[in-house]
Amino acid sequence: MSKIRRINLCFDMRRSEDREVYNLLKSKRNKTAYVVDVILKNKELESSVVTVDKDTLRNIFEEVLNQTHIVFKDTKNKEKITEDIDIPADIFNIIDNI
């Protein structure tokens, strides 16, 4: 049994992404080494992605906002609100929609 394996790829030249990749591969001298390198680097990047649950992200976001001194402005009355107020819940709803 041969130790060399072959995979055939098809590119739809009507799609810009396919056309771009085809032209890139066509320009490479050692296509196999290039594909191996790209796939292994992509796999390495995927494994280094840090996942954070929404509650942790919410806590981090809240801590950062509490450490910054944000002055809220009442858009109707055009006055600055200087007293301490809680961070509006709408800000945290952004996190839930991620």
mmCIF file of the C-alpha atoms, coordinates in Angstrom:
data_MODEL
# 
_entry.id   MODEL 
# 
loop_
_atom_site.group_PDB 
_atom_site.id 
_atom_site.type_symbol 
_atom_site.label_atom_id 
_atom_site.label_alt_id 
_atom_site.label_comp_id 
_atom_site.label_asym_id 
_atom_site.label_entity_id 
_atom_site.label_seq_id 
_atom_site.pdbx_PDB_ins_code 
_atom_site.Cartn_x 
_atom_site.Cartn_y 
_atom_site.Cartn_z 
_atom_site.occupancy 
_atom_site.B_iso_or_equiv 
_atom_site.pdbx_formal_charge 
_atom_site.auth_seq_id 
_atom_site.auth_comp_id 
_atom_site.auth_asym_id 
_atom_site.auth_atom_id 
_atom_site.pdbx_PDB_model_num 
ATOM 1  C CA . MET A 1 1  ? 0.000   0.000  0.000   1.00 0.00 ? 1  MET A CA 1 
ATOM 2  C CA . SER A 1 2  ? 1.375   3.377  -1.027  1.00 0.00 ? 2  SER A CA 1 
ATOM 3  C CA . LYS A 1 3  ? 2.272   5.922  1.639   1.00 0.00 ? 3  LYS A CA 1 
ATOM 4  C CA . ILE A 1 4  ? 1.248   8.759  -0.634  1.00 0.00 ? 4  ILE A CA 1 
ATOM 5  C CA . ARG A 1 5  ? -2.393  9.859  -0.727  1.00 0.00 ? 5  ARG A CA 1 
ATOM 6  C CA . ARG A 1 6  ? -4.066  12.214 -3.160  1.00 0.00 ? 6  ARG A CA 1 
ATOM 7  C CA . ILE A 1 7  ? -7.015  14.544 -2.619  1.00 0.00 ? 7  ILE A CA 1 
ATOM 8  C CA . ASN A 1 8  ? -8.663  16.275 -5.557  1.00 0.00 ? 8  ASN A CA 1 
ATOM 9  C CA . LEU A 1 9  ? -10.129 19.732 -5.063  1.00 0.00 ? 9  LEU A CA 1 
ATOM 10 C CA . CYS A 1 10 ? -12.737 21.429 -7.224  1.00 0.00 ? 10 CYS A CA 1 
ATOM 11 C CA . PHE A 1 11 ? -13.079 25.193 -7.432  1.00 0.00 ? 11 PHE A CA 1 
ATOM 12 C CA . ASP A 1 12 ? -16.171 26.978 -8.684  1.00 0.00 ? 12 ASP A CA 1 
ATOM 13 C CA . MET A 1 13 ? -14.679 29.888 -10.595 1.00 0.00 ? 13 MET A CA 1 
ATOM 14 C CA . ARG A 1 14 ? -17.984 31.773 -10.366 1.00 0.00 ? 14 ARG A CA 1 
ATOM 15 C CA . ARG A 1 15 ? -17.346 32.269 -6.644  1.00 0.00 ? 15 ARG A CA 1 
ATOM 16 C CA . SER A 1 16 ? -14.773 34.939 -5.821  1.00 0.00 ? 16 SER A CA 1 
ATOM 17 C CA . GLU A 1 17 ? -13.410 33.011 -2.804  1.00 0.00 ? 17 GLU A CA 1 
ATOM 18 C CA . ASP A 1 18 ? -12.846 29.873 -4.873  1.00 0.00 ? 18 ASP A CA 1 
ATOM 19 C CA . ARG A 1 19 ? -11.218 31.875 -7.650  1.00 0.00 ? 19 ARG A CA 1 
ATOM 20 C CA . GLU A 1 20 ? -8.926  33.650 -5.168  1.00 0.00 ? 20 GLU A CA 1 
ATOM 21 C CA . VAL A 1 21 ? -7.807  30.401 -3.505  1.00 0.00 ? 21 VAL A CA 1 
ATOM 22 C CA . TYR A 1 22 ? -7.353  28.666 -6.861  1.00 0.00 ? 22 TYR A CA 1 
ATOM 23 C CA . ASN A 1 23 ? -5.131  31.467 -8.146  1.00 0.00 ? 23 ASN A CA 1 
ATOM 24 C CA . LEU A 1 24 ? -3.149  31.490 -4.908  1.00 0.00 ? 24 LEU A CA 1 
ATOM 25 C CA . LEU A 1 25 ? -2.567  27.732 -5.001  1.00 0.00 ? 25 LEU A CA 1 
ATOM 26 C CA . LYS A 1 26 ? -1.755  27.859 -8.691  1.00 0.00 ? 26 LYS A CA 1 
ATOM 27 C CA . SER A 1 27 ? 1.008   30.384 -7.989  1.00 0.00 ? 27 SER A CA 1 
ATOM 28 C CA . LYS A 1 28 ? 2.666   28.230 -5.289  1.00 0.00 ? 28 LYS A CA 1 
ATOM 29 C CA . ARG A 1 29 ? 5.601   26.085 -6.237  1.00 0.00 ? 29 ARG A CA 1 
ATOM 30 C CA . ASN A 1 30 ? 5.076   23.406 -3.578  1.00 0.00 ? 30 ASN A CA 1 
ATOM 31 C CA . LYS A 1 31 ? 1.303   23.273 -3.206  1.00 0.00 ? 31 LYS A CA 1 
ATOM 32 C CA . THR A 1 32 ? 1.225   20.323 -0.798  1.00 0.00 ? 32 THR A CA 1 
ATOM 33 C CA . ALA A 1 33 ? 3.648   21.908 1.670   1.00 0.00 ? 33 ALA A CA 1 
ATOM 34 C CA . TYR A 1 34 ? 1.701   25.181 1.481   1.00 0.00 ? 34 TYR A CA 1 
ATOM 35 C CA . VAL A 1 35 ? -1.669  23.499 2.151   1.00 0.00 ? 35 VAL A CA 1 
ATOM 36 C CA . VAL A 1 36 ? -0.217  21.442 5.020   1.00 0.00 ? 36 VAL A CA 1 
ATOM 37 C CA . ASP A 1 37 ? 1.289   24.567 6.595   1.00 0.00 ? 37 ASP A CA 1 
ATOM 38 C CA . VAL A 1 38 ? -1.917  26.605 6.274   1.00 0.00 ? 38 VAL A CA 1 
ATOM 39 C CA . ILE A 1 39 ? -4.135  23.863 7.704   1.00 0.00 ? 39 ILE A CA 1 
ATOM 40 C CA . LEU A 1 40 ? -1.829  23.161 10.640  1.00 0.00 ? 40 LEU A CA 1 
ATOM 41 C CA . LYS A 1 41 ? -1.550  26.868 11.481  1.00 0.00 ? 41 LYS A CA 1 
ATOM 42 C CA . ASN A 1 42 ? -5.343  27.190 11.308  1.00 0.00 ? 42 ASN A CA 1 
ATOM 43 C CA . LYS A 1 43 ? -5.716  24.188 13.614  1.00 0.00 ? 43 LYS A CA 1 
ATOM 44 C CA . GLU A 1 44 ? -3.247  25.787 16.043  1.00 0.00 ? 44 GLU A CA 1 
ATOM 45 C CA . LEU A 1 45 ? -5.217  29.052 16.017  1.00 0.00 ? 45 LEU A CA 1 
ATOM 46 C CA . GLU A 1 46 ? -8.499  27.226 16.637  1.00 0.00 ? 46 GLU A CA 1 
ATOM 47 C CA . SER A 1 47 ? -7.057  25.409 19.634  1.00 0.00 ? 47 SER A CA 1 
ATOM 48 C CA . SER A 1 48 ? -5.729  28.658 21.132  1.00 0.00 ? 48 SER A CA 1 
ATOM 49 C CA . VAL A 1 49 ? -9.132  30.377 21.121  1.00 0.00 ? 49 VAL A CA 1 
ATOM 50 C CA . VAL A 1 50 ? -10.267 31.225 24.638  1.00 0.00 ? 50 VAL A CA 1 
ATOM 51 C CA . THR A 1 51 ? -13.933 30.692 25.357  1.00 0.00 ? 51 THR A CA 1 
ATOM 52 C CA . VAL A 1 52 ? -15.708 32.770 27.981  1.00 0.00 ? 52 VAL A CA 1 
ATOM 53 C CA . ASP A 1 53 ? -19.246 32.197 29.157  1.00 0.00 ? 53 ASP A CA 1 
ATOM 54 C CA . LYS A 1 54 ? -21.709 35.094 29.143  1.00 0.00 ? 54 LYS A CA 1 
ATOM 55 C CA . ASP A 1 55 ? -21.795 35.475 32.930  1.00 0.00 ? 55 ASP A CA 1 
ATOM 56 C CA . THR A 1 56 ? -18.020 35.826 33.108  1.00 0.00 ? 56 THR A CA 1 
ATOM 57 C CA . LEU A 1 57 ? -18.086 38.306 30.237  1.00 0.00 ? 57 LEU A CA 1 
ATOM 58 C CA . ARG A 1 58 ? -20.854 40.242 31.974  1.00 0.00 ? 58 ARG A CA 1 
ATOM 59 C CA . ASN A 1 59 ? -18.806 40.393 35.202  1.00 0.00 ? 59 ASN A CA 1 
ATOM 60 C CA . ILE A 1 60 ? -15.697 41.546 33.366  1.00 0.00 ? 60 ILE A CA 1 
ATOM 61 C CA . PHE A 1 61 ? -17.661 44.178 31.482  1.00 0.00 ? 61 PHE A CA 1 
ATOM 62 C CA . GLU A 1 62 ? -19.311 45.415 34.676  1.00 0.00 ? 62 GLU A CA 1 
ATOM 63 C CA . GLU A 1 63 ? -15.966 45.625 36.459  1.00 0.00 ? 63 GLU A CA 1 
ATOM 64 C CA . VAL A 1 64 ? -14.419 47.619 33.623  1.00 0.00 ? 64 VAL A CA 1 
ATOM 65 C CA . LEU A 1 65 ? -17.361 50.008 33.498  1.00 0.00 ? 65 LEU A CA 1 
ATOM 66 C CA . ASN A 1 66 ? -17.260 50.487 37.260  1.00 0.00 ? 66 ASN A CA 1 
ATOM 67 C CA . GLN A 1 67 ? -13.553 51.319 37.121  1.00 0.00 ? 67 GLN A CA 1 
ATOM 68 C CA . THR A 1 68 ? -14.043 53.945 34.456  1.00 0.00 ? 68 THR A CA 1 
ATOM 69 C CA . HIS A 1 69 ? -15.665 57.170 35.467  1.00 0.00 ? 69 HIS A CA 1 
ATOM 70 C CA . ILE A 1 70 ? -18.428 57.536 32.970  1.00 0.00 ? 70 ILE A CA 1 
ATOM 71 C CA . VAL A 1 71 ? -20.651 60.571 33.200  1.00 0.00 ? 71 VAL A CA 1 
ATOM 72 C CA . PHE A 1 72 ? -24.158 59.854 31.989  1.00 0.00 ? 72 PHE A CA 1 
ATOM 73 C CA . LYS A 1 73 ? -26.060 62.637 30.321  1.00 0.00 ? 73 LYS A CA 1 
ATOM 74 C CA . ASP A 1 74 ? -29.825 63.041 30.345  1.00 0.00 ? 74 ASP A CA 1 
ATOM 75 C CA . THR A 1 75 ? -30.517 63.573 26.662  1.00 0.00 ? 75 THR A CA 1 
ATOM 76 C CA . LYS A 1 76 ? -33.955 65.037 27.286  1.00 0.00 ? 76 LYS A CA 1 
ATOM 77 C CA . ASN A 1 77 ? -32.891 67.673 29.804  1.00 0.00 ? 77 ASN A CA 1 
ATOM 78 C CA . LYS A 1 78 ? -29.339 68.076 28.471  1.00 0.00 ? 78 LYS A CA 1 
ATOM 79 C CA . GLU A 1 79 ? -27.985 67.828 32.010  1.00 0.00 ? 79 GLU A CA 1 
ATOM 80 C CA . LYS A 1 80 ? -25.179 65.705 33.337  1.00 0.00 ? 80 LYS A CA 1 
ATOM 81 C CA . ILE A 1 81 ? -26.173 63.166 35.946  1.00 0.00 ? 81 ILE A CA 1 
ATOM 82 C CA . THR A 1 82 ? -23.481 63.369 38.572  1.00 0.00 ? 82 THR A CA 1 
ATOM 83 C CA . GLU A 1 83 ? -24.857 61.111 41.293  1.00 0.00 ? 83 GLU A CA 1 
ATOM 84 C CA . ASP A 1 84 ? -23.781 57.500 41.392  1.00 0.00 ? 84 ASP A CA 1 
ATOM 85 C CA . ILE A 1 85 ? -26.136 55.363 39.394  1.00 0.00 ? 85 ILE A CA 1 
ATOM 86 C CA . ASP A 1 86 ? -26.159 51.712 38.520  1.00 0.00 ? 86 ASP A CA 1 
ATOM 87 C CA . ILE A 1 87 ? -25.044 50.666 35.103  1.00 0.00 ? 87 ILE A CA 1 
ATOM 88 C CA . PRO A 1 88 ? -28.129 50.434 32.894  1.00 0.00 ? 88 PRO A CA 1 
ATOM 89 C CA . ALA A 1 89 ? -29.337 46.902 32.236  1.00 0.00 ? 89 ALA A CA 1 
ATOM 90 C CA . ASP A 1 90 ? -29.463 47.643 28.499  1.00 0.00 ? 90 ASP A CA 1 
ATOM 91 C CA . ILE A 1 91 ? -25.669 47.622 28.429  1.00 0.00 ? 91 ILE A CA 1 
ATOM 92 C CA . PHE A 1 92 ? -25.655 44.055 29.689  1.00 0.00 ? 92 PHE A CA 1 
ATOM 93 C CA . ASN A 1 93 ? -28.337 43.041 27.210  1.00 0.00 ? 93 ASN A CA 1 
ATOM 94 C CA . ILE A 1 94 ? -25.716 43.637 24.536  1.00 0.00 ? 94 ILE A CA 1 
ATOM 95 C CA . ILE A 1 95 ? -23.705 40.777 26.023  1.00 0.00 ? 95 ILE A CA 1 
ATOM 96 C CA . ASP A 1 96 ? -26.718 38.467 25.974  1.00 0.00 ? 96 ASP A CA 1 
ATOM 97 C CA . ASN A 1 97 ? -27.134 39.132 22.264  1.00 0.00 ? 97 ASN A CA 1 
ATOM 98 C CA . ILE A 1 98 ? -23.577 38.073 21.442  1.00 0.00 ? 98 ILE A CA 1 
# 
